[in-house]
mmCIF file of C-alpha atoms and ligand atoms in Angstrom:
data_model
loop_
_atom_site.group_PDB
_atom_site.id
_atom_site.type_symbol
_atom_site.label_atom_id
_atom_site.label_comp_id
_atom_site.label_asym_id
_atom_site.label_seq_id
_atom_site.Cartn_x
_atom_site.Cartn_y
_atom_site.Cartn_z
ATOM 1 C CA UNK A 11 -91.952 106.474 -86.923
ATOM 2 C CA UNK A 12 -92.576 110.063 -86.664
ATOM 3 C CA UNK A 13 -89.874 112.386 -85.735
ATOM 4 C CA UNK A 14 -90.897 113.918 -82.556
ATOM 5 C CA UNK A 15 -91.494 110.491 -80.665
ATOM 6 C CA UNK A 16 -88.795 109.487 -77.849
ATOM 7 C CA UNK A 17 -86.279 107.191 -79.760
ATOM 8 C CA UNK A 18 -88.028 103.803 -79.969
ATOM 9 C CA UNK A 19 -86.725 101.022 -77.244
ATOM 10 C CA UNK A 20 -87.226 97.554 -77.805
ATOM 11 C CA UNK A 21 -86.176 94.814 -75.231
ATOM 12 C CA UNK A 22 -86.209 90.965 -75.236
ATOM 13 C CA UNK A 23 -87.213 89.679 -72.222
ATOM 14 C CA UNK A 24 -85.850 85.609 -72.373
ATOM 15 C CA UNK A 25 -87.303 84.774 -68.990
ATOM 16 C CA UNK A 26 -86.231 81.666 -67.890
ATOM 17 C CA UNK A 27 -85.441 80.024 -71.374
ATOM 18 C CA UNK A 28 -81.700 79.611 -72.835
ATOM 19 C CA UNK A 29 -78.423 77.797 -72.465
ATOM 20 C CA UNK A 30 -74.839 78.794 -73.402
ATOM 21 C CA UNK A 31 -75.116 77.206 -77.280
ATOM 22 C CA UNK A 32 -78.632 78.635 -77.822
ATOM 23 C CA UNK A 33 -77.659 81.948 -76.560
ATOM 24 C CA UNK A 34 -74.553 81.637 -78.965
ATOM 25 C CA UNK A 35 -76.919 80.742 -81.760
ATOM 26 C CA UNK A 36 -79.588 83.610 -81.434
ATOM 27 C CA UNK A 37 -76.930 86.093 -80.732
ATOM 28 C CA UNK A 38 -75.539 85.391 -84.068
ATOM 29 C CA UNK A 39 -78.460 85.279 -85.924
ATOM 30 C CA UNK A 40 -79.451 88.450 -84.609
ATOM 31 C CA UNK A 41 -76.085 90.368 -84.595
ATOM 32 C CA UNK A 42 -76.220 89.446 -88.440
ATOM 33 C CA UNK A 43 -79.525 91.118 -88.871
ATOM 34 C CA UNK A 44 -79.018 94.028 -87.711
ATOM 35 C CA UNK A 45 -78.403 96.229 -90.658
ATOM 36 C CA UNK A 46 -80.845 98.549 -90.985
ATOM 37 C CA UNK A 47 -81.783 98.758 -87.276
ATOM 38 C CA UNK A 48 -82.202 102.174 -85.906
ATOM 39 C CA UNK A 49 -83.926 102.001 -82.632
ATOM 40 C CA UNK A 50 -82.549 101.169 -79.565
ATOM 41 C CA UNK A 51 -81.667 97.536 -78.927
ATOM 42 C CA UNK A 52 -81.839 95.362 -75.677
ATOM 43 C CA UNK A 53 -82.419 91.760 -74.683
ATOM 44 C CA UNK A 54 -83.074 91.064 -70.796
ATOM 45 C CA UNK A 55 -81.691 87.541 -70.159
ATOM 46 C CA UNK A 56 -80.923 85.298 -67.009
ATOM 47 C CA UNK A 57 -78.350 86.213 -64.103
ATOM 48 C CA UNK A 58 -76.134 83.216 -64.979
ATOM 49 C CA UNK A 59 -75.935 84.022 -68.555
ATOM 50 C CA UNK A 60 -74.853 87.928 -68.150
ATOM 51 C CA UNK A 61 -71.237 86.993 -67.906
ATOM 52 C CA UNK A 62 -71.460 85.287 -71.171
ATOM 53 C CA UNK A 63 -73.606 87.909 -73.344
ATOM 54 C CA UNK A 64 -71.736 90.707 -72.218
ATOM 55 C CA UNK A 65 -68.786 89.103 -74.203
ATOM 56 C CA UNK A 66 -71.119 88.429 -77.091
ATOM 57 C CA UNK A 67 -72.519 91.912 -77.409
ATOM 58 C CA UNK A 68 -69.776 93.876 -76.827
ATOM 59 C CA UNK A 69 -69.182 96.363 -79.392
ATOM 60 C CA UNK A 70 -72.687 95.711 -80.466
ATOM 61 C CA UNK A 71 -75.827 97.671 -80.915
ATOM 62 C CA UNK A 72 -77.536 95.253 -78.699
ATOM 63 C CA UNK A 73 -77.558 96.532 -75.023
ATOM 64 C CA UNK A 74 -77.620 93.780 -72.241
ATOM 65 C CA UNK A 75 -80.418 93.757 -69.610
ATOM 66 C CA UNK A 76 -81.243 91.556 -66.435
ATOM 67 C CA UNK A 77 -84.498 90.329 -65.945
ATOM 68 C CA UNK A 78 -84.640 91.220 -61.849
ATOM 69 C CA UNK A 79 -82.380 93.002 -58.684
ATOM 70 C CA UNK A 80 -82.648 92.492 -55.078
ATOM 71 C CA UNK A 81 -83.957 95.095 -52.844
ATOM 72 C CA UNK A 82 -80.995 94.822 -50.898
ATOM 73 C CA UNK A 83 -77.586 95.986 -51.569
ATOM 74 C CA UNK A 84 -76.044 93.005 -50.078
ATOM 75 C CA UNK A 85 -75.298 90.166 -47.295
ATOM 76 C CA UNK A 86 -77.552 87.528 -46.377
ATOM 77 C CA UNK A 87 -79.831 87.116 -49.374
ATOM 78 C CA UNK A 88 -78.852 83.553 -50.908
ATOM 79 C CA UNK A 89 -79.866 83.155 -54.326
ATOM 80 C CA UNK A 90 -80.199 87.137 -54.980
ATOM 81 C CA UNK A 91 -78.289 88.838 -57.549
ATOM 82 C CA UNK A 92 -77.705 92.662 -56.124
ATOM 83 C CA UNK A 93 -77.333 96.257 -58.644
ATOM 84 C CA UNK A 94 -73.634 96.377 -58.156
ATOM 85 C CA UNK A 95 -73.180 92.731 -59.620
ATOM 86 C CA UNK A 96 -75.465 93.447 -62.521
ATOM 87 C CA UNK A 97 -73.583 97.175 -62.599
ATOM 88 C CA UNK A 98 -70.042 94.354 -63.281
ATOM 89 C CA UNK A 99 -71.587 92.691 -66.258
ATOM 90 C CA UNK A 100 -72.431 96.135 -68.409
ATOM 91 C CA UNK A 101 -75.763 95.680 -67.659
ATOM 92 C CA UNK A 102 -77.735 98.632 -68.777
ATOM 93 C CA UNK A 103 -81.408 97.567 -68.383
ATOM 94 C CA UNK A 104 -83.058 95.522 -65.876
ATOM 95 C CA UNK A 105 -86.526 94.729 -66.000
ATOM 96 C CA UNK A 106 -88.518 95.348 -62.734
ATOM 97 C CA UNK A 107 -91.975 94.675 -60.776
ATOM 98 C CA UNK A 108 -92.348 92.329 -63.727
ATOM 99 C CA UNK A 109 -96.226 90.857 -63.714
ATOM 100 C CA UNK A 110 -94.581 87.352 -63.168
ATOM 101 C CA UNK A 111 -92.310 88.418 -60.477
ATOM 102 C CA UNK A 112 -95.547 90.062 -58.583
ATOM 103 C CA UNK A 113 -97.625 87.022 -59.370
ATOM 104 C CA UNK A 114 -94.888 84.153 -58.462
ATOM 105 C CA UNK A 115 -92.844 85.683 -56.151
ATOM 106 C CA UNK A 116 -95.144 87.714 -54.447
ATOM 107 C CA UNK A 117 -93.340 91.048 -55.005
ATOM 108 C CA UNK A 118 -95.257 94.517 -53.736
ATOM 109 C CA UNK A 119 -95.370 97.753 -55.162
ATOM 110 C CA UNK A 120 -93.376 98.858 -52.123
ATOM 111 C CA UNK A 121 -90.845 96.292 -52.801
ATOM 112 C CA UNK A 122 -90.684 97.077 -56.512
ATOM 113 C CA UNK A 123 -90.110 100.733 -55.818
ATOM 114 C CA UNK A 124 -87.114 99.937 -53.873
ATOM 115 C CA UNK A 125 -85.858 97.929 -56.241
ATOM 116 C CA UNK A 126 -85.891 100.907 -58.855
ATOM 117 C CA UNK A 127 -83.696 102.440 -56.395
ATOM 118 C CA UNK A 128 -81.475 100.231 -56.293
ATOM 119 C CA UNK A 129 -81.062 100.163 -59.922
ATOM 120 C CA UNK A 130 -80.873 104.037 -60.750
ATOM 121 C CA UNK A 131 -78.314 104.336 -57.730
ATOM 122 C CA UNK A 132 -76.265 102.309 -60.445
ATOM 123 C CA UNK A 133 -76.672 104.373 -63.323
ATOM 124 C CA UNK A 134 -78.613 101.628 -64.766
ATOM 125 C CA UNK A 135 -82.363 101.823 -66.672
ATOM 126 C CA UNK A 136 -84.946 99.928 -64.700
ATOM 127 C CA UNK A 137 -87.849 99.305 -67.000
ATOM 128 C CA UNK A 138 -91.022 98.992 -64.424
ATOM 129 C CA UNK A 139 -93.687 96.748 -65.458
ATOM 130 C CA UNK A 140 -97.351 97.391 -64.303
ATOM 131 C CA UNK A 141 -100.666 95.828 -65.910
ATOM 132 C CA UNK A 142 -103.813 94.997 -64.605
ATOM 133 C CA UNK A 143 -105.244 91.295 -64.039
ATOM 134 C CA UNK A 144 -108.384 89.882 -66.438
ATOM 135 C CA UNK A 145 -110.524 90.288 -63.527
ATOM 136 C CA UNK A 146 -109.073 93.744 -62.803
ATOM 137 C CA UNK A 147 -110.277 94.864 -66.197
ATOM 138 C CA UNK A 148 -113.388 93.793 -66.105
ATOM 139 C CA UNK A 149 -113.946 95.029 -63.181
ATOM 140 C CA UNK A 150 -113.100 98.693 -64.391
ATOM 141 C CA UNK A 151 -109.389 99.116 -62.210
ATOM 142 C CA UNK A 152 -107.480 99.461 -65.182
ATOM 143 C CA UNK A 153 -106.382 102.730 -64.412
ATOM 144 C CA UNK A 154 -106.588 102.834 -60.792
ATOM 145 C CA UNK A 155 -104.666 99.585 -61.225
ATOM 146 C CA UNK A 156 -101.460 101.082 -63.104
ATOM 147 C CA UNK A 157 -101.806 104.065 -61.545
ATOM 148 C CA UNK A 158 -101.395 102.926 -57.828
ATOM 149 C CA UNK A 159 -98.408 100.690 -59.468
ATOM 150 C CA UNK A 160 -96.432 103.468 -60.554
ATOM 151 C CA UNK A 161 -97.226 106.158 -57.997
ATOM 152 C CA UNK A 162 -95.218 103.847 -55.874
ATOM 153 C CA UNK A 163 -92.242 103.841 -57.831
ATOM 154 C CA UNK A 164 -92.684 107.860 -58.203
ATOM 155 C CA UNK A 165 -93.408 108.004 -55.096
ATOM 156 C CA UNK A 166 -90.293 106.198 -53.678
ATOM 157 C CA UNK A 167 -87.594 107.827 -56.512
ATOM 158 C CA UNK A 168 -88.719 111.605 -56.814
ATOM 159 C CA UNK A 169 -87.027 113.387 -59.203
ATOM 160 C CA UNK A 170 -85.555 110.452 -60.647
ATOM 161 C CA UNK A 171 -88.453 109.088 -62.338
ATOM 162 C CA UNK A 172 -87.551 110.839 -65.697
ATOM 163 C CA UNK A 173 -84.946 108.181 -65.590
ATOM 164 C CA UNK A 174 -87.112 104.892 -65.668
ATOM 165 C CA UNK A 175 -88.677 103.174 -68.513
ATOM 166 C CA UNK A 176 -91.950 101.896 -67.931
ATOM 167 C CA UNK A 177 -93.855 98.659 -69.548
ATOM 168 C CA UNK A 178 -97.471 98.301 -69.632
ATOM 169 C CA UNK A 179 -98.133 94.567 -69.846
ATOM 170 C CA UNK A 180 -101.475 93.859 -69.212
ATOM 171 C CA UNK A 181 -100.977 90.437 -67.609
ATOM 172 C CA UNK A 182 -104.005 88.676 -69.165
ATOM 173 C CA UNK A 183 -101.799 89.571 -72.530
ATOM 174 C CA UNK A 184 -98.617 88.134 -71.070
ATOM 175 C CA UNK A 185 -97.549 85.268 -72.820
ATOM 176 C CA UNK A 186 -101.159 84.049 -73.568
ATOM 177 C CA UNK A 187 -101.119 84.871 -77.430
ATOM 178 C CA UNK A 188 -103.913 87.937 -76.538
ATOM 179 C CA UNK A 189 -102.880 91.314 -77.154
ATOM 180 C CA UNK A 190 -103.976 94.669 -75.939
ATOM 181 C CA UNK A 191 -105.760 96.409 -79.193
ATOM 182 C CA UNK A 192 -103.555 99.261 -80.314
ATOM 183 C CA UNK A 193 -106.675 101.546 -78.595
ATOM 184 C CA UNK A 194 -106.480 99.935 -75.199
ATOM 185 C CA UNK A 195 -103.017 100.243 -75.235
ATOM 186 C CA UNK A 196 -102.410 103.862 -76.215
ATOM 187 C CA UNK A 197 -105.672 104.698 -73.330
ATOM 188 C CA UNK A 198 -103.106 103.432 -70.737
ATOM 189 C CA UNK A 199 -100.386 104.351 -71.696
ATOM 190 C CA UNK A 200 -101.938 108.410 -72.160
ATOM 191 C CA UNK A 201 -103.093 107.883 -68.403
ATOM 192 C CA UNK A 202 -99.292 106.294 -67.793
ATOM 193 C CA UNK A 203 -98.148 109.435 -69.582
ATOM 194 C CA UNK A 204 -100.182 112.122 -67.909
ATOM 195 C CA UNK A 205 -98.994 110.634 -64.050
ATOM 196 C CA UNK A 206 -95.883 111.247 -65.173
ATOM 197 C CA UNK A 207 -96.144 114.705 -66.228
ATOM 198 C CA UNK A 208 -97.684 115.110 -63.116
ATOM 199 C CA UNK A 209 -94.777 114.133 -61.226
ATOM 200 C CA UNK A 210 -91.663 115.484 -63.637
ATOM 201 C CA UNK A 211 -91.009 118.325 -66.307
ATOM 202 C CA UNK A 212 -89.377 115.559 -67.887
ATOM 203 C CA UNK A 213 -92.328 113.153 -68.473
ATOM 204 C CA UNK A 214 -91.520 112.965 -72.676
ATOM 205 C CA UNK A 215 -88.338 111.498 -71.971
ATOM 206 C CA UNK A 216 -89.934 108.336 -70.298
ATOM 207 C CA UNK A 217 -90.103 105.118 -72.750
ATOM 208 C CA UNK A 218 -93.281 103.564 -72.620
ATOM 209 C CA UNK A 219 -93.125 99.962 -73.625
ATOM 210 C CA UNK A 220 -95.909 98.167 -74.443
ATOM 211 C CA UNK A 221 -95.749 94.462 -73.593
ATOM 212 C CA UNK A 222 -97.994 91.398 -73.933
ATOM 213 C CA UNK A 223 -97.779 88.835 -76.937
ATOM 214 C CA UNK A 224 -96.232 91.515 -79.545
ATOM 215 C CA UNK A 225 -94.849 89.888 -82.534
ATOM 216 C CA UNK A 226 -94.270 90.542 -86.029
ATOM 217 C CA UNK A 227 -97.770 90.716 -86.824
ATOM 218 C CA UNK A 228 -99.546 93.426 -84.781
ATOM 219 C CA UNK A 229 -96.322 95.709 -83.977
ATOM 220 C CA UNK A 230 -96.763 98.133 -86.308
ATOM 221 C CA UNK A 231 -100.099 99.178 -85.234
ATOM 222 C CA UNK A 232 -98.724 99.132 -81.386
ATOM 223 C CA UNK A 233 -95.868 100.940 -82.298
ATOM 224 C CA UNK A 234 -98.161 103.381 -84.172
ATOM 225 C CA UNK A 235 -99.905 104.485 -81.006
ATOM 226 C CA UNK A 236 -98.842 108.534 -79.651
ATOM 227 C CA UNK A 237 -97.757 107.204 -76.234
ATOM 228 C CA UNK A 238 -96.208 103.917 -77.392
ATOM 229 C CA UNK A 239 -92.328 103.902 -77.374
ATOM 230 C CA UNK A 240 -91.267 100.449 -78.216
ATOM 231 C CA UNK A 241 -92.209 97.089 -77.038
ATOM 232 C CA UNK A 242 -91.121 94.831 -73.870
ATOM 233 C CA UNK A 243 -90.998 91.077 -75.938
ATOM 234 C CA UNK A 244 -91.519 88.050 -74.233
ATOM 235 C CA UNK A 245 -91.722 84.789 -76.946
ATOM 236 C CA UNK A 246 -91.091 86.238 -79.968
ATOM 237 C CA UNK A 247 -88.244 87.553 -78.651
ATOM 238 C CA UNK A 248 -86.730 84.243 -78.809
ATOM 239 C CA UNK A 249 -87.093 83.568 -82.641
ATOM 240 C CA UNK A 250 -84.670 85.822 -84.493
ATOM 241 C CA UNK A 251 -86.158 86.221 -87.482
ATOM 242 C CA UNK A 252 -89.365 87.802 -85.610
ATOM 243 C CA UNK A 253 -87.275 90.327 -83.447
ATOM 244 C CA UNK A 254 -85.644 91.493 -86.021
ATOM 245 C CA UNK A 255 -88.806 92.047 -88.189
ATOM 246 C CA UNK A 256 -89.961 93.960 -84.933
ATOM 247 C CA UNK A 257 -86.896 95.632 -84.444
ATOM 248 C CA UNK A 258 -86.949 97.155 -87.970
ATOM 249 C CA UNK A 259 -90.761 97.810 -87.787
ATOM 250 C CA UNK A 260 -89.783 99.865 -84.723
ATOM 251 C CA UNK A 261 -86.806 101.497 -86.536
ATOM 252 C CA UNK A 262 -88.979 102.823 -89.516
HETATM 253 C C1 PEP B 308 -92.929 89.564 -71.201
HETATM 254 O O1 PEP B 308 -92.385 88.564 -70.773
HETATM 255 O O2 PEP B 308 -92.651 90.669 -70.716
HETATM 256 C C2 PEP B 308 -93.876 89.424 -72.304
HETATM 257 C C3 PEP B 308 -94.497 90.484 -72.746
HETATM 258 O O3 PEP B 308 -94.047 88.164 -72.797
HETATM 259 P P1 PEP B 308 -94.818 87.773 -74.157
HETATM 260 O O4 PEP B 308 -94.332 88.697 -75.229
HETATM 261 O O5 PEP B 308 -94.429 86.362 -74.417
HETATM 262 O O6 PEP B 308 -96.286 87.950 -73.906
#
C-alpha cells in the first residue's frame, strides 16, 4: 500500500447472519489473527448483537459498526434502532443507504441523507453506500447513478461530508459472486472522488470502499486501485480465515 493513500478501512458487513455462539466463535478466531494487521478494522453486525460485541471487542483493534439508523431521533418508530442507542453501544461505524436497504425497504436518497445526519450528529462514521443496478449499467447511468446518490447526502450534510465514508457497491456485484474489475471500480470511484472535491477541501480524507463479492482472491488488485481505500465485505466477511487474508492484503 503506498504511503500517500488515506489509511486503508476495511468493514464486515454480517447482514442478517449470526447468533451469540457464532459471534463468540468468529470473534475469536479473528481477534487471534490479528497480528500483523495494520489497517483499520471494523465489522458492521445486527442491532441485537451490539450489546454483546461491544464486550467482545473492547480493547481490540476491531471497531464495532451497525448495519442501519432511523431517520428519526426518537418516539413512535417500533422496531427502529435510533443514533443515540447505537452512540450507547461504542458504535463507531454504521453502514447507510445500503443497496439492500434501498431495494427491500424502499429507502430514498432523501431518506438516506437524513440518516447520515443523524449519525454524524453522534460523532459516529456513516459509511454511505451507492451503486448502480445491472440495468442501470447497461444503460450508461453509472455515473449519473452514484452521482445523484451522493449529491444527496452532500447536499443534505454540507461541510460535514469530509466526515463520511463512502462504499461503491455496484448492486449487480452484491452478494452475487460478480465483481466490479479493478478498472470499473477505480472509474467510479475517480468520479466519486472528484464530486467530492467539488463539494469539500477535504475530499482526500474520504474512505472510499469498494464493495461487491471481494474476497481473498481479487482484493489485492481492488485495493491496488488510486481511489480505492479499503473494502465494504459482505460473505467473506463471515469466514475468518478470508478476512483476515483481506485484512492483511489491505495492511501491506
Ligand atoms: C455487502 O453486503 O455490502 C457486500 C458487499 O456483500 P458481498 O461481499 O457478499 O457481496
Amino acid at each position: 500500500m503506498v504511503m500517500d493513500k488515506r489509511m486503508p478501512l476495511m468493514v464486515g458487513n454480517w447482514k442478517m447472519n449470526g447468533s451469540l455462539s457464532a459471534n463468540a466463535t468468529l470473534v475469536a478466531d479473528l481477534l487471534q489473527g490479528m497480528a500483523g494487521v495494520t489497517c483499520r478494522t471494523a465489522v458492521c453486525v445486527p442491532s441485537l448483537y451490539l450489546s454483546q460485541m461491544q464486550g467482545l471487542l473492547a480493547g481490540s483493534a476491531i471497531d464495532l459498526g451497525a448495519q442501519d439508523v432511523s431517520a428519526h431521533a426518537s418516539g413512535a418508530y417500533t422496531g427502529e434502532v435510533s443514533s443515540d442507542m447505537l452512540r450507547d453501544f461504542a458504535v463507531r461505524y454504521c453502514i447507510v443507504g445500503h443497496s439492500e436497504r434501498r431495494q427491500y425497504h424502499g429507502e430514498s436518497d432523501a431518506m438516506v441523507a437524513t440518516k447520515v445526519q443523524r449519525v454524524l450528529a453522534q460523532g459516529m462514521t456513516p459509511i454511505v453506500c451507492v451503486g448502480e443496478t445491472m440495468a442501470e449499467r447497461e444503460a450508461g447511468q453509472t455515473e449519473a447513478v452514484v452521482k445523484r446518490q451522493l449529491a444527496a447526502v452532500i447536499h443534505a450534510n454540507g461541510h460535514c461530508i469530509s466526515e463520511i465514508a463512502v462504499a461503491y457497491e455496484p448492486v449487480w456485484a452484491v452478494g452475487t459472486g460478480l465483481t466490479a474489475s479493478p478498472e470499473q471500480a477505480q472509474q467510479v470511484h475517480a468520479i466519486l472522488r472528484a464530486q467530492l472535491r467539488a463539494a469539500t477541501a477535504h475530499a482526500d480524507r474520504v474512505s472510499i470502499l469498494y464493495g461487491g463479492s471481494m474476497n481473498a482472491a481479487n482484493a489485492a488488485n481492488l485495493l491496488a486501485q488510486a481511489d480505492v481505500d479499503g473494502g465494504l465485505i459482505g460473505g467473506a466477511s463471515l469466514k475468518a480465515p478470508d478476512f483476515l487474508s483481506m485484512l492483511k492484503t489491505a495492511s501491506r
